[in-house]
Amino acid sequence: TLCCTLFPYTTLFRSIVAMTANAFQEDIRKCLDSGMDAHISKPFMLEDILQRFAEVQTVKKMKSCPK
């Protein structure tokens, strides 16, 4: 809470994004169920990775900050 108040735009959270060659829903679900924050499948571009990371950061920030 204090971190969100003092540094609202600089708080980063540890994020784990699974990068696999599999795009089947079952494979994605396994990654998420094992604790990954998100999933991205091949082929991907750097922009895809950065976007997914930003999405995860936004969700984690919203969950951790008081309303």
Short mmCIF file of N, CA and C in Angstrom, two decimals:
data_model
loop_
_atom_site.label_atom_id
_atom_site.label_comp_id
_atom_site.label_asym_id
_atom_site.label_seq_id
_atom_site.Cartn_x
_atom_site.Cartn_y
_atom_site.Cartn_z
N THR A 1 0.83 -1.19 0.00
CA THR A 1 0.00 0.00 0.00
C THR A 1 0.87 1.25 0.00
N LEU A 2 1.86 1.29 0.89
CA LEU A 2 2.75 2.44 0.98
C LEU A 2 3.50 2.63 -0.33
N CYS A 3 3.95 1.54 -0.91
CA CYS A 3 4.68 1.60 -2.18
C CYS A 3 3.81 2.23 -3.26
N CYS A 4 2.58 1.86 -3.33
CA CYS A 4 1.67 2.40 -4.35
C CYS A 4 1.44 3.88 -4.14
N THR A 5 1.42 4.32 -2.89
CA THR A 5 1.20 5.72 -2.59
C THR A 5 2.42 6.57 -2.91
N LEU A 6 3.59 6.09 -2.50
CA LEU A 6 4.81 6.87 -2.70
C LEU A 6 5.35 6.81 -4.12
N PHE A 7 5.21 5.66 -4.75
CA PHE A 7 5.76 5.47 -6.09
C PHE A 7 4.71 4.88 -7.03
N PRO A 8 3.66 5.63 -7.35
CA PRO A 8 2.55 5.05 -8.12
C PRO A 8 2.91 4.60 -9.53
N TYR A 9 3.96 5.14 -10.13
CA TYR A 9 4.27 4.78 -11.51
C TYR A 9 5.56 3.97 -11.63
N THR A 10 6.23 3.69 -10.53
CA THR A 10 7.50 2.98 -10.62
C THR A 10 7.47 1.61 -9.97
N THR A 11 6.39 1.24 -9.35
CA THR A 11 6.32 -0.05 -8.69
C THR A 11 6.25 -1.17 -9.71
N LEU A 12 7.23 -2.07 -9.65
CA LEU A 12 7.22 -3.24 -10.53
C LEU A 12 7.05 -4.48 -9.69
N PHE A 13 6.32 -5.42 -10.21
CA PHE A 13 6.07 -6.67 -9.53
C PHE A 13 6.75 -7.79 -10.31
N ARG A 14 7.21 -8.79 -9.60
CA ARG A 14 7.80 -9.93 -10.28
C ARG A 14 6.71 -10.62 -11.09
N SER A 15 7.01 -10.87 -12.33
CA SER A 15 6.05 -11.50 -13.23
C SER A 15 6.71 -12.68 -13.93
N ILE A 16 5.95 -13.74 -14.06
CA ILE A 16 6.44 -14.93 -14.77
C ILE A 16 5.52 -15.17 -15.95
N VAL A 17 6.08 -15.02 -17.14
CA VAL A 17 5.31 -15.23 -18.36
C VAL A 17 5.86 -16.48 -19.04
N ALA A 18 5.01 -17.48 -19.21
CA ALA A 18 5.41 -18.71 -19.88
C ALA A 18 5.51 -18.46 -21.38
N MET A 19 6.60 -18.92 -21.97
CA MET A 19 6.79 -18.81 -23.42
C MET A 19 6.96 -20.23 -23.95
N THR A 20 5.97 -20.68 -24.69
CA THR A 20 5.99 -22.05 -25.19
C THR A 20 5.64 -22.10 -26.68
N ALA A 21 5.88 -23.26 -27.24
CA ALA A 21 5.50 -23.48 -28.63
C ALA A 21 4.05 -23.94 -28.73
N ASN A 22 3.45 -24.25 -27.60
CA ASN A 22 2.08 -24.78 -27.58
C ASN A 22 1.07 -23.67 -27.34
N ALA A 23 0.03 -23.66 -28.14
CA ALA A 23 -1.03 -22.66 -27.98
C ALA A 23 -2.37 -23.30 -27.65
N PHE A 24 -2.37 -24.59 -27.34
CA PHE A 24 -3.63 -25.26 -26.99
C PHE A 24 -4.10 -24.77 -25.63
N GLN A 25 -5.41 -24.64 -25.47
CA GLN A 25 -5.98 -24.14 -24.21
C GLN A 25 -5.52 -24.98 -23.02
N GLU A 26 -5.40 -26.28 -23.20
CA GLU A 26 -4.97 -27.16 -22.11
C GLU A 26 -3.54 -26.82 -21.67
N ASP A 27 -2.67 -26.54 -22.63
CA ASP A 27 -1.28 -26.19 -22.31
C ASP A 27 -1.21 -24.83 -21.61
N ILE A 28 -1.99 -23.88 -22.08
CA ILE A 28 -2.03 -22.56 -21.45
C ILE A 28 -2.54 -22.68 -20.02
N ARG A 29 -3.59 -23.45 -19.83
CA ARG A 29 -4.17 -23.65 -18.50
C ARG A 29 -3.15 -24.28 -17.56
N LYS A 30 -2.37 -25.25 -18.04
CA LYS A 30 -1.34 -25.88 -17.21
C LYS A 30 -0.32 -24.85 -16.74
N CYS A 31 0.09 -23.97 -17.63
CA CYS A 31 1.05 -22.92 -17.26
C CYS A 31 0.48 -22.01 -16.18
N LEU A 32 -0.75 -21.56 -16.39
CA LEU A 32 -1.38 -20.66 -15.43
C LEU A 32 -1.64 -21.35 -14.10
N ASP A 33 -2.06 -22.61 -14.15
CA ASP A 33 -2.31 -23.37 -12.92
C ASP A 33 -1.04 -23.63 -12.13
N SER A 34 0.11 -23.66 -12.81
CA SER A 34 1.36 -23.92 -12.11
C SER A 34 1.98 -22.65 -11.53
N GLY A 35 1.30 -21.51 -11.69
CA GLY A 35 1.76 -20.29 -11.05
C GLY A 35 2.26 -19.20 -11.98
N MET A 36 2.24 -19.47 -13.26
CA MET A 36 2.65 -18.43 -14.20
C MET A 36 1.61 -17.32 -14.20
N ASP A 37 2.05 -16.10 -14.46
CA ASP A 37 1.13 -14.97 -14.49
C ASP A 37 0.45 -14.81 -15.84
N ALA A 38 1.11 -15.28 -16.88
CA ALA A 38 0.56 -15.15 -18.23
C ALA A 38 1.24 -16.16 -19.13
N HIS A 39 0.78 -16.25 -20.36
CA HIS A 39 1.31 -17.19 -21.33
C HIS A 39 1.42 -16.50 -22.68
N ILE A 40 2.47 -16.81 -23.40
CA ILE A 40 2.62 -16.35 -24.78
C ILE A 40 3.20 -17.51 -25.57
N SER A 41 2.66 -17.73 -26.76
CA SER A 41 3.13 -18.86 -27.55
C SER A 41 3.90 -18.38 -28.78
N LYS A 42 4.75 -19.26 -29.27
CA LYS A 42 5.54 -18.96 -30.47
C LYS A 42 4.64 -19.00 -31.69
N PRO A 43 4.92 -18.28 -32.71
CA PRO A 43 5.97 -17.26 -32.81
C PRO A 43 5.49 -15.97 -32.16
N PHE A 44 6.42 -15.22 -31.62
CA PHE A 44 6.07 -13.94 -31.02
C PHE A 44 7.15 -12.92 -31.36
N MET A 45 6.76 -11.67 -31.24
CA MET A 45 7.68 -10.56 -31.50
C MET A 45 7.96 -9.88 -30.16
N LEU A 46 8.99 -9.10 -30.09
CA LEU A 46 9.34 -8.41 -28.86
C LEU A 46 8.17 -7.57 -28.35
N GLU A 47 7.44 -6.95 -29.25
CA GLU A 47 6.29 -6.13 -28.84
C GLU A 47 5.25 -6.97 -28.11
N ASP A 48 5.07 -8.23 -28.54
CA ASP A 48 4.12 -9.12 -27.88
C ASP A 48 4.52 -9.37 -26.43
N ILE A 49 5.81 -9.60 -26.21
CA ILE A 49 6.31 -9.87 -24.86
C ILE A 49 6.14 -8.62 -23.99
N LEU A 50 6.51 -7.48 -24.51
CA LEU A 50 6.39 -6.24 -23.75
C LEU A 50 4.94 -5.92 -23.41
N GLN A 51 4.04 -6.17 -24.34
CA GLN A 51 2.63 -5.92 -24.08
C GLN A 51 2.10 -6.85 -23.00
N ARG A 52 2.44 -8.12 -23.09
CA ARG A 52 1.96 -9.07 -22.08
C ARG A 52 2.50 -8.73 -20.70
N PHE A 53 3.79 -8.34 -20.64
CA PHE A 53 4.40 -7.94 -19.38
C PHE A 53 3.67 -6.73 -18.80
N ALA A 54 3.37 -5.75 -19.63
CA ALA A 54 2.66 -4.55 -19.18
C ALA A 54 1.26 -4.91 -18.67
N GLU A 55 0.59 -5.83 -19.33
CA GLU A 55 -0.73 -6.27 -18.88
C GLU A 55 -0.66 -6.90 -17.50
N VAL A 56 0.32 -7.76 -17.30
CA VAL A 56 0.48 -8.43 -16.00
C VAL A 56 0.79 -7.41 -14.93
N GLN A 57 1.66 -6.47 -15.22
CA GLN A 57 2.01 -5.43 -14.25
C GLN A 57 0.78 -4.61 -13.86
N THR A 58 -0.05 -4.27 -14.82
CA THR A 58 -1.25 -3.49 -14.55
C THR A 58 -2.20 -4.26 -13.64
N VAL A 59 -2.41 -5.53 -13.93
CA VAL A 59 -3.31 -6.35 -13.11
C VAL A 59 -2.77 -6.47 -11.69
N LYS A 60 -1.48 -6.74 -11.55
CA LYS A 60 -0.90 -6.90 -10.22
C LYS A 60 -0.95 -5.59 -9.44
N LYS A 61 -0.73 -4.49 -10.10
CA LYS A 61 -0.78 -3.20 -9.42
C LYS A 61 -2.20 -2.92 -8.93
N MET A 62 -3.18 -3.19 -9.77
CA MET A 62 -4.58 -2.94 -9.39
C MET A 62 -4.98 -3.81 -8.21
N LYS A 63 -4.48 -5.03 -8.15
CA LYS A 63 -4.82 -5.94 -7.06
C LYS A 63 -4.15 -5.54 -5.75
N SER A 64 -2.97 -4.91 -5.84
CA SER A 64 -2.22 -4.62 -4.63
C SER A 64 -2.51 -3.25 -4.03
N CYS A 65 -3.03 -2.33 -4.81
CA CYS A 65 -3.26 -0.97 -4.31
C CYS A 65 -4.67 -0.82 -3.76
N PRO A 66 -4.80 -0.03 -2.71
CA PRO A 66 -6.13 0.19 -2.15
C PRO A 66 -6.97 1.04 -3.11
N LYS A 67 -8.26 0.89 -2.99
CA LYS A 67 -9.16 1.64 -3.88
C LYS A 67 -9.65 2.89 -3.23
#
